Short mmCIF file of C-alpha atoms in Angstrom, two decimals:
data_model
loop_
_atom_site.label_atom_id
_atom_site.label_comp_id
_atom_site.label_asym_id
_atom_site.label_seq_id
_atom_site.Cartn_x
_atom_site.Cartn_y
_atom_site.Cartn_z
CA MET A 228 -0.66 5.57 40.78
CA LYS A 229 -3.43 4.83 43.13
CA PHE A 230 -1.55 6.70 45.75
CA PHE A 231 -1.20 9.63 43.19
CA THR A 232 -5.00 9.54 42.33
CA LYS A 233 -5.72 9.42 46.13
CA GLN A 234 -3.42 12.30 46.80
CA LEU A 235 -4.78 14.34 43.97
CA LEU A 236 -8.57 13.77 45.10
CA LEU A 237 -7.78 14.62 48.62
CA ALA A 238 -6.25 17.90 47.55
CA PHE A 239 -9.30 18.71 45.45
CA ILE A 240 -11.46 18.19 48.42
CA LEU A 241 -9.39 20.32 50.73
CA ILE A 242 -9.12 23.15 48.21
CA GLY A 243 -12.96 22.98 47.63
CA VAL A 244 -13.68 23.01 51.41
CA ASN A 245 -11.09 25.90 51.82
CA LEU A 246 -12.70 27.86 48.78
CA ALA A 247 -16.08 27.32 49.90
CA SER A 248 -15.62 28.68 53.42
CA ALA A 249 -13.49 31.75 51.89
CA GLN A 250 -16.28 32.17 49.59
CA LYS A 251 -18.68 32.44 52.60
CA GLY A 252 -16.71 34.78 54.65
CA GLU A 253 -16.37 37.12 51.77
CA GLU A 254 -19.93 37.60 50.85
CA SER A 255 -20.17 40.97 52.39
CA LEU A 256 -17.52 42.15 50.04
CA GLU A 257 -19.68 41.29 47.05
CA ASN A 258 -20.07 45.04 45.81
CA GLN A 259 -16.38 44.93 45.12
CA TYR A 260 -16.61 42.37 42.66
CA HIS A 261 -16.08 43.66 38.94
CA PHE A 262 -19.11 41.48 37.43
CA PRO A 263 -22.30 41.65 38.65
CA GLN A 264 -24.35 38.30 38.99
CA ASP A 265 -23.52 36.49 35.76
CA ASP A 266 -26.26 35.99 33.40
CA HIS A 267 -24.09 33.86 31.28
CA TYR A 268 -25.09 30.19 30.31
CA LEU A 269 -22.39 29.10 27.97
CA ASN A 270 -18.58 28.75 28.39
CA ILE A 271 -16.44 27.83 25.43
CA LYS A 272 -12.84 26.98 26.17
CA ILE A 273 -10.17 26.14 23.67
CA GLY A 274 -6.47 25.30 24.41
CA GLY A 275 -3.36 23.53 24.20
CA ASP A 276 -2.09 20.91 26.71
CA TYR A 277 1.09 19.49 27.61
CA VAL A 278 0.37 15.58 28.10
CA GLN A 279 2.53 13.64 30.41
CA PRO A 280 2.07 9.86 30.25
CA MET A 281 2.20 8.13 33.79
CA GLY A 282 1.99 5.12 35.61
CA ASN A 283 3.66 1.58 35.36
CA THR A 284 1.20 0.52 32.29
CA PHE A 285 1.68 0.87 28.49
CA THR A 286 1.26 4.70 28.96
CA GLY A 287 3.73 5.75 31.66
CA ASP A 288 6.08 2.84 30.68
CA ASN A 289 6.29 3.14 26.78
CA LEU A 290 4.72 6.49 25.45
CA LYS A 291 6.50 9.95 25.26
CA SER A 292 5.14 13.07 26.51
CA SER A 293 3.72 15.59 23.82
CA GLY A 294 1.35 18.44 23.19
CA GLY A 295 -2.36 18.12 22.81
CA PHE A 296 -5.53 19.85 22.08
CA ASN A 297 -8.44 20.69 24.46
CA LEU A 298 -12.14 21.87 23.57
CA GLU A 299 -14.86 22.35 26.12
CA LEU A 300 -18.32 23.53 26.15
CA SER A 301 -20.24 24.08 29.39
CA PHE A 302 -23.04 25.80 30.86
CA ASN A 303 -24.04 26.93 34.56
CA LEU A 304 -26.85 25.11 35.91
CA PHE A 305 -29.82 27.40 36.73
CA GLU A 306 -27.30 30.51 37.28
CA THR A 307 -25.74 28.54 39.96
CA PRO A 308 -21.83 28.03 40.02
CA VAL A 309 -22.45 24.50 39.34
CA LEU A 310 -21.17 23.79 35.74
CA LEU A 311 -22.32 21.10 33.45
CA GLY A 312 -20.59 20.31 30.13
CA ALA A 313 -18.84 18.14 27.55
CA ARG A 314 -15.02 17.97 26.90
CA PHE A 315 -13.04 16.76 23.95
CA SER A 316 -9.15 16.41 24.39
CA SER A 317 -6.53 14.89 22.48
CA SER A 318 -2.95 14.23 21.97
CA SER A 319 -0.46 12.16 19.98
CA HIS A 320 2.47 10.18 21.50
CA ASP A 321 5.67 8.28 20.28
CA VAL A 322 5.92 4.78 21.20
CA ILE A 323 9.28 3.99 22.95
CA ASP A 324 9.56 0.29 22.51
CA GLN A 325 7.32 -1.16 19.63
CA SER A 326 8.09 -4.88 20.93
CA LEU A 327 5.75 -4.06 24.01
CA VAL A 328 2.78 -2.91 22.24
CA GLY A 329 3.07 -3.45 18.37
CA ASN A 330 4.68 -2.36 15.21
CA TYR A 331 3.67 1.25 15.29
CA ASP A 332 5.48 4.29 16.43
CA GLU A 333 2.64 6.73 17.17
CA THR A 334 -0.59 6.49 19.07
CA PHE A 335 -3.34 9.01 19.11
CA ASN A 336 -5.30 9.25 22.33
CA SER A 337 -8.59 11.21 22.44
CA PHE A 338 -11.45 11.29 24.59
CA ILE A 339 -14.76 12.82 24.69
CA GLY A 340 -17.34 12.88 27.47
CA GLY A 341 -19.53 14.89 30.10
CA PHE A 342 -18.33 16.61 33.24
CA ALA A 343 -19.67 18.47 36.38
CA GLY A 344 -17.86 21.11 38.08
CA TYR A 345 -18.32 23.88 40.65
CA GLN A 346 -16.94 27.52 39.80
CA PHE A 347 -15.79 29.33 42.80
CA PHE A 348 -15.74 33.13 42.83
CA SER A 349 -17.91 33.05 40.00
CA ARG A 350 -18.42 36.85 39.83
CA GLN A 351 -14.71 37.75 40.32
CA LYS A 352 -11.90 38.10 37.77
CA LEU A 353 -9.93 35.14 39.10
CA ARG A 354 -12.15 32.06 39.12
CA LEU A 355 -11.35 28.59 40.39
CA THR A 356 -13.30 25.47 39.00
CA PRO A 357 -12.72 21.93 40.01
CA SER A 358 -14.47 19.50 37.75
CA ILE A 359 -14.90 15.52 37.56
CA GLY A 360 -15.84 13.91 34.19
CA ILE A 361 -16.37 10.61 32.55
CA GLY A 362 -16.08 9.63 28.88
CA HIS A 363 -15.21 7.44 26.11
CA VAL A 364 -11.49 7.19 25.28
CA THR A 365 -9.80 5.88 22.15
CA TYR A 366 -6.17 5.21 21.26
CA ARG A 367 -5.75 5.06 17.48
CA GLN A 368 -2.80 3.38 15.81
CA SER A 369 -1.90 3.00 12.11
CA ILE A 370 0.41 0.35 10.47
CA ASN A 371 1.12 1.58 6.87
CA SER A 372 -2.00 3.56 7.05
CA ASN A 373 -4.26 0.52 8.14
CA SER A 374 -5.48 1.72 11.37
CA PHE A 375 -6.81 -0.04 14.46
CA ARG A 376 -8.02 1.36 18.05
CA ASP A 377 -8.06 0.47 21.64
CA SER A 378 -10.81 1.85 23.34
CA GLY A 379 -12.41 2.23 27.02
CA THR A 380 -13.88 4.41 29.43
CA THR A 381 -11.88 7.45 30.96
CA PHE A 382 -12.53 9.27 34.15
CA TRP A 383 -10.84 12.64 34.75
CA LEU A 384 -10.38 14.94 37.57
CA ASN A 385 -9.65 18.71 36.57
CA GLY A 386 -8.63 21.70 38.41
CA GLU A 387 -8.92 25.21 36.69
CA VAL A 388 -7.79 28.76 37.39
CA SER A 389 -9.25 31.30 35.07
CA TYR A 390 -8.87 35.13 34.78
CA ASN A 391 -11.51 37.12 33.30
CA PHE A 392 -10.17 40.20 31.53
CA VAL A 393 -13.73 41.15 30.56
CA LYS A 394 -16.96 39.57 31.24
CA TRP A 395 -16.97 37.51 27.95
CA PHE A 396 -13.19 36.78 27.67
CA ALA A 397 -10.80 34.97 30.14
CA LEU A 398 -7.61 33.06 30.01
CA TYR A 399 -7.43 29.73 31.79
CA GLY A 400 -4.71 27.20 33.05
CA ASN A 401 -5.70 23.83 34.26
CA VAL A 402 -4.44 20.25 35.37
CA THR A 403 -6.13 17.28 34.59
CA LEU A 404 -5.66 13.83 35.91
CA GLN A 405 -6.87 11.48 33.16
CA ASN A 406 -7.37 7.62 33.97
CA ASP A 407 -8.35 5.60 30.98
CA TYR A 408 -9.61 1.86 31.63
CA LEU A 409 -9.58 -0.22 28.50
CA LYS A 410 -11.57 -3.26 27.37
CA MET A 411 -8.68 -4.91 25.96
CA ASP A 412 -8.65 -8.86 24.88
CA VAL A 413 -4.97 -9.66 25.87
CA PRO A 414 -3.21 -12.75 27.41
CA ALA A 415 -3.43 -12.95 31.24
CA GLU A 416 0.09 -11.74 31.53
CA LEU A 417 -0.63 -8.48 29.71
CA GLU A 418 -3.65 -7.55 31.36
CA ASP A 419 -2.04 -5.29 33.99
CA TYR A 420 0.04 -3.58 31.43
CA PHE A 421 -2.91 -2.79 28.94
CA LYS A 422 -6.00 -2.44 31.29
CA SER A 423 -5.37 1.16 32.22
CA GLY A 424 -3.53 4.40 31.01
CA HIS A 425 -2.96 7.41 32.79
CA PHE A 426 -1.99 11.02 31.85
CA VAL A 427 -1.51 14.36 33.51
CA ARG A 428 -2.26 17.29 31.19
CA PHE A 429 -1.45 20.64 31.77
CA GLY A 430 -3.59 23.01 29.91
CA LEU A 431 -3.40 26.69 28.78
CA GLY A 432 -6.09 28.29 26.67
CA VAL A 433 -8.84 31.01 26.25
CA LYS A 434 -12.50 30.83 27.38
CA PHE A 435 -15.28 32.54 25.97
CA VAL A 436 -18.40 33.37 28.37
CA LEU A 437 -21.55 33.77 26.55
CA MET B 289 -17.66 18.26 -8.74
CA GLY B 290 -20.24 16.34 -6.67
CA LYS B 291 -20.16 13.29 -8.95
CA LEU B 292 -16.27 13.38 -8.74
CA PHE B 293 -16.48 13.59 -5.10
CA LEU B 294 -18.77 10.52 -4.79
CA VAL B 295 -16.64 8.47 -7.24
CA ALA B 296 -13.56 9.41 -5.23
CA SER B 297 -15.48 8.22 -2.12
CA PHE B 298 -16.50 5.06 -3.57
CA ILE B 299 -13.17 4.05 -4.91
CA SER B 300 -11.74 4.93 -1.42
CA LEU B 301 -14.39 2.58 0.31
CA LEU B 302 -13.16 -0.14 -2.26
CA MET B 303 -9.71 0.51 -1.39
CA ALA B 304 -10.44 0.46 2.33
CA ASP B 305 -12.25 -2.98 2.01
CA CYS B 306 -9.18 -4.42 0.33
CA GLU B 307 -7.03 -3.95 3.57
CA PRO B 308 -6.89 -6.86 5.81
CA ASN B 309 -8.42 -6.00 9.16
CA ILE B 310 -6.28 -5.43 12.29
CA GLU B 311 -8.23 -6.44 15.13
CA ASN B 312 -9.38 -3.57 17.73
CA ASP B 313 -8.73 -3.92 21.40
CA LYS B 314 -6.66 -6.87 20.98
CA ARG B 315 -2.94 -7.88 21.40
CA VAL B 316 -1.01 -11.39 21.39
CA ILE B 317 2.28 -12.58 22.38
CA ILE B 318 4.51 -14.25 20.14
CA LYS B 319 7.47 -15.93 21.82
CA GLY B 320 9.96 -18.92 21.27
CA GLU B 321 13.48 -19.57 21.14
CA ILE B 322 15.99 -19.75 18.01
CA VAL B 323 18.72 -22.44 18.04
CA ASP B 324 21.03 -24.07 15.22
CA ALA B 325 21.14 -27.74 14.57
CA GLN B 326 23.88 -28.04 17.43
CA ALA B 327 21.14 -26.52 20.00
CA ASN B 328 23.20 -23.44 20.23
CA PRO B 329 21.28 -20.11 20.61
CA ILE B 330 21.07 -17.84 17.74
CA GLN B 331 21.10 -14.12 18.36
CA ALA B 332 20.00 -11.20 16.38
CA ILE B 333 17.67 -13.17 14.47
CA GLU B 334 14.52 -10.88 13.17
CA VAL B 335 11.13 -12.36 13.96
CA THR B 336 7.99 -10.64 12.60
CA SER B 337 4.30 -11.10 12.46
CA SER B 338 2.49 -9.68 9.48
CA VAL B 339 -0.69 -9.75 7.43
CA GLU B 340 -0.05 -9.17 3.67
CA GLU B 341 2.45 -6.17 3.72
CA TYR B 342 1.50 -5.16 7.30
CA VAL B 343 4.11 -5.71 9.84
CA LEU B 344 2.17 -6.01 12.95
CA GLY B 345 4.80 -6.91 15.49
CA LYS B 346 8.84 -7.07 15.12
CA THR B 347 11.63 -7.95 17.48
CA THR B 348 15.01 -9.86 17.35
CA SER B 349 16.31 -12.70 19.25
CA ASN B 350 18.27 -12.21 22.34
CA THR B 351 21.97 -13.49 23.15
CA ASP B 352 20.02 -16.82 24.54
CA GLY B 353 18.14 -17.08 21.52
CA SER B 354 14.86 -16.33 23.14
CA PHE B 355 12.42 -13.84 21.65
CA GLU B 356 9.02 -12.25 22.77
CA MET B 357 7.12 -9.50 21.53
CA VAL B 358 3.60 -8.13 21.78
CA ALA B 359 1.61 -7.56 18.45
CA PRO B 360 -1.76 -6.58 17.52
CA GLU B 361 -3.75 -9.69 15.83
CA SER B 362 -5.40 -10.14 12.76
CA TYR B 363 -7.70 -12.92 11.58
CA ASP B 364 -6.89 -12.68 8.05
CA GLN B 365 -5.94 -15.96 6.29
CA SER B 366 -2.68 -14.21 5.21
CA PHE B 367 -1.53 -13.93 8.74
CA LEU B 368 2.10 -15.00 9.03
CA ILE B 369 4.85 -15.28 11.58
CA ALA B 370 8.33 -14.92 9.80
CA ILE B 371 11.85 -15.84 11.31
CA ASN B 372 14.66 -14.44 9.45
CA VAL B 373 12.54 -14.01 6.37
CA ASP B 374 15.11 -11.66 4.78
CA ALA B 375 18.04 -14.26 5.69
CA GLU B 376 20.32 -11.51 6.58
CA ASN B 377 22.18 -13.75 9.18
CA ASN B 378 23.36 -16.51 6.99
CA TYR B 379 20.66 -18.85 8.46
CA THR B 380 17.62 -20.47 7.08
CA SER B 381 14.39 -18.73 7.54
CA ALA B 382 11.03 -20.03 8.87
CA LYS B 383 7.57 -19.08 8.06
CA ILE B 384 4.60 -20.00 10.35
CA PHE B 385 1.06 -20.04 9.30
CA ARG B 386 -1.97 -20.31 11.83
CA ASP B 387 -4.04 -23.44 11.47
CA GLU B 388 -7.30 -21.77 12.54
CA ASP B 389 -9.33 -24.88 11.78
CA GLN B 390 -7.59 -26.71 14.68
CA ILE B 391 -6.95 -24.28 17.36
CA GLY B 392 -9.16 -21.30 16.83
CA ARG B 393 -7.70 -17.99 17.73
CA PRO B 394 -4.92 -18.36 20.32
CA LYS B 395 -3.68 -15.34 22.49
CA ILE B 396 -0.22 -16.64 22.95
CA TYR B 397 1.82 -17.88 20.10
CA ASP B 398 4.45 -19.98 21.86
CA LEU B 399 6.68 -21.41 19.00
CA GLY B 400 8.97 -23.24 21.48
CA VAL B 401 12.40 -24.21 19.92
CA VAL B 402 12.74 -23.17 16.54
CA THR B 403 15.86 -24.66 14.82
CA LEU B 404 17.51 -22.76 11.80
CA ARG B 405 20.49 -23.95 9.74
CA PRO B 406 23.69 -22.17 8.58
CA THR B 407 23.56 -21.19 5.05
CA SER B 408 26.21 -20.52 2.52
CA ASN B 409 26.37 -18.19 -0.49
CA PHE B 410 27.12 -20.62 -3.32
CA THR B 411 28.54 -19.12 -6.56
CA LEU B 412 28.97 -21.14 -9.60
CA THR B 413 30.83 -19.76 -12.61
CA THR B 414 31.62 -21.08 -16.08
CA THR B 415 34.62 -20.00 -17.95
CA ARG B 416 34.98 -20.77 -21.55
CA ASN B 417 38.81 -21.69 -22.41
CA SER B 418 38.28 -23.76 -25.55
CA THR B 419 37.84 -22.32 -28.97
CA THR B 420 35.92 -25.46 -29.93
CA SER B 421 33.32 -25.55 -27.44
CA GLY B 422 29.99 -23.81 -28.31
CA HIS B 423 27.75 -23.70 -25.22
CA VAL B 424 27.38 -25.25 -21.94
CA ASN B 425 24.11 -25.79 -19.96
CA VAL B 426 24.32 -25.78 -16.16
CA GLN B 427 21.70 -26.96 -13.64
CA ILE B 428 22.23 -26.72 -9.70
CA ASN B 429 19.85 -29.16 -7.67
CA TYR B 430 19.81 -27.84 -4.21
CA LEU B 431 17.52 -27.62 -1.11
CA SER B 432 15.56 -24.39 -0.53
CA THR B 433 16.63 -22.45 2.66
CA SER B 434 13.12 -21.92 3.72
CA CYS B 435 10.85 -23.90 5.98
CA VAL B 436 7.08 -23.70 6.38
CA TYR B 437 5.28 -24.66 9.45
CA ASP B 438 1.58 -24.73 10.72
CA PHE B 439 0.88 -23.39 14.23
CA ASN B 440 -1.51 -25.76 16.06
CA ASN B 441 -0.79 -25.64 19.80
CA GLY B 442 2.87 -25.29 18.99
CA LEU B 443 4.91 -25.45 15.89
CA GLN B 444 4.12 -28.32 13.53
CA GLU B 445 6.56 -29.33 11.19
CA ASP B 446 5.30 -30.01 7.75
CA PRO B 447 8.20 -32.15 5.95
CA SER B 448 6.44 -31.55 2.61
CA LEU B 449 7.13 -27.99 2.87
CA CYS B 450 10.64 -27.84 4.49
CA TYR B 451 13.84 -27.38 2.65
CA GLU B 452 12.23 -28.35 -0.54
CA GLN B 453 14.10 -29.57 -3.58
CA ASN B 454 14.75 -26.77 -5.88
CA TYR B 455 16.92 -25.94 -8.94
CA ILE B 456 18.28 -23.08 -10.93
CA SER B 457 19.34 -23.84 -14.73
CA ARG B 458 21.07 -21.59 -17.18
CA THR B 459 22.66 -21.71 -20.58
CA THR B 460 25.47 -19.93 -22.22
CA ASN B 461 25.09 -18.23 -25.50
CA GLU B 462 27.23 -16.30 -28.15
CA ILE B 463 26.58 -13.04 -26.16
CA ASN B 464 27.28 -14.44 -22.66
CA SER B 465 29.87 -17.02 -22.87
CA ASN B 466 30.40 -17.17 -19.15
CA LEU B 467 27.91 -17.70 -16.39
CA ASP B 468 27.85 -16.45 -12.90
CA LEU B 469 25.36 -18.10 -10.88
CA GLN B 470 24.57 -17.11 -7.01
CA VAL B 471 22.21 -19.06 -5.02
CA GLU B 472 21.79 -19.27 -1.22
CA VAL B 473 21.97 -23.06 -0.08
CA ILE B 474 22.09 -24.82 3.25
CA ARG B 475 25.53 -25.18 4.48
CA ASP B 476 27.22 -28.69 4.58
CA ILE B 477 24.38 -30.10 2.65
CA LEU B 478 25.22 -31.86 -0.68
CA LEU B 479 24.29 -30.11 -3.55
CA GLN B 480 24.31 -31.36 -7.43
CA ILE B 481 25.63 -29.58 -10.47
CA THR B 482 24.83 -31.08 -13.65
CA TYR B 483 26.34 -29.45 -16.80
CA GLN B 484 26.58 -30.44 -20.64
CA ILE B 485 28.83 -29.02 -22.98
CA ASP B 486 27.53 -28.91 -26.47
CA GLU B 487 25.95 -32.15 -27.31
CA GLU B 488 28.33 -34.25 -25.10
CA PRO B 489 26.82 -36.33 -22.34
CA ALA B 490 25.96 -34.39 -19.26
CA THR B 491 28.02 -34.73 -16.25
CA THR B 492 26.79 -34.48 -12.59
CA ILE B 493 29.13 -33.52 -9.69
CA GLU B 494 28.42 -33.36 -6.08
CA VAL B 495 29.45 -30.41 -4.02
CA THR B 496 29.18 -29.65 -0.40
CA PRO B 497 29.34 -26.00 0.42
CA ASN B 498 31.11 -25.90 3.88
CA GLN B 499 31.98 -22.10 4.07
CA GLN B 500 29.84 -19.03 4.33
CA ASN B 501 31.01 -17.88 0.87
CA PHE B 502 31.58 -20.97 -1.48
CA GLU B 503 32.57 -20.93 -5.11
CA TYR B 504 32.94 -23.42 -7.66
CA GLU B 505 34.18 -23.15 -11.41
CA ILE B 506 33.69 -25.08 -14.36
CA PHE B 507 35.99 -24.72 -17.50
CA TYR B 508 34.72 -25.56 -20.84
#
């Protein structure tokens, strides 16, 4: 899992460096861009996710993949390509072996938090936006409608490609690596199993630029 | 409409308060081994932890009699670990309560070795074959098939609550002249049947059910 995280981080950095140098080299072609200097400040994203649990902890070992929901609000910082925003994502996962976690057949994962990103080619139709975020994550379970939760801190890395059809509307696709670190009170032999959860989220949705 | 909503909300809150609390961010391990009186492992015995009607964890024993499960925790007084509580495998059952005053709140419930005894489905029938006899009163004295333990850094057997003396009593009447009593008893343990026909002196006999299904018949 750590290996995968490092690999993804490295990929983000390499893509970022390449894109930054590409953008620099194409500054002379600015007139060809469809969109003039953006004057937008607010991006609203709504989409669906395919969420795959990962790792050798309770997520990758004992949760099934599922569909999810994603909502983001972000704005450009001082008309720069730097984005700041907030994100809410959720997904519901079936439990494979209840004797490993408790007598419930489903867990509802959701997180909310803030993120910072950088928008490459911010005046073109096709835009690339890597971002990194931190927030609060909750796993909510229910036994005969009596609910309880596990919670902690989540960190995520996100890579997004969006295509602007018009200035105010775009389609986006993204990949998010979600790493949850939980504050569980468990016996020592369960600490490794419950201390973290990992997901990769493949998202698709629409983006409104206001 | 607004008042109705307020009343509904209030009732919902009251109902929510009635539910026993399941702890957030918490899991415990419940483990042990189930054997019979000869120390042979017993497999496929269901083990649950629960609070009131909420089953927090559930598993079954392995071929070597061992079991282990992870479950959410509740500090409610009604927290219970039950072994073979439905008595589906023709073995006795065990109920384990947490002795919080003594041990606080353990993260691991290691029950150690839990001994269950085989049970027998005992059936007593009475058949009327006399025209002179009026009615018969029957009582079966037997040991219950449940044992209650306290958990205090391990399983503490409380003899006063283990295989308690129990009885069942029935009398025939003009409508039902025959009885068919069924009760689950501990196998190979003596039980007493006392019956009295009309006003005659009571008769007591002793029976040892030594099969999974054991029948005994009284004619009067």
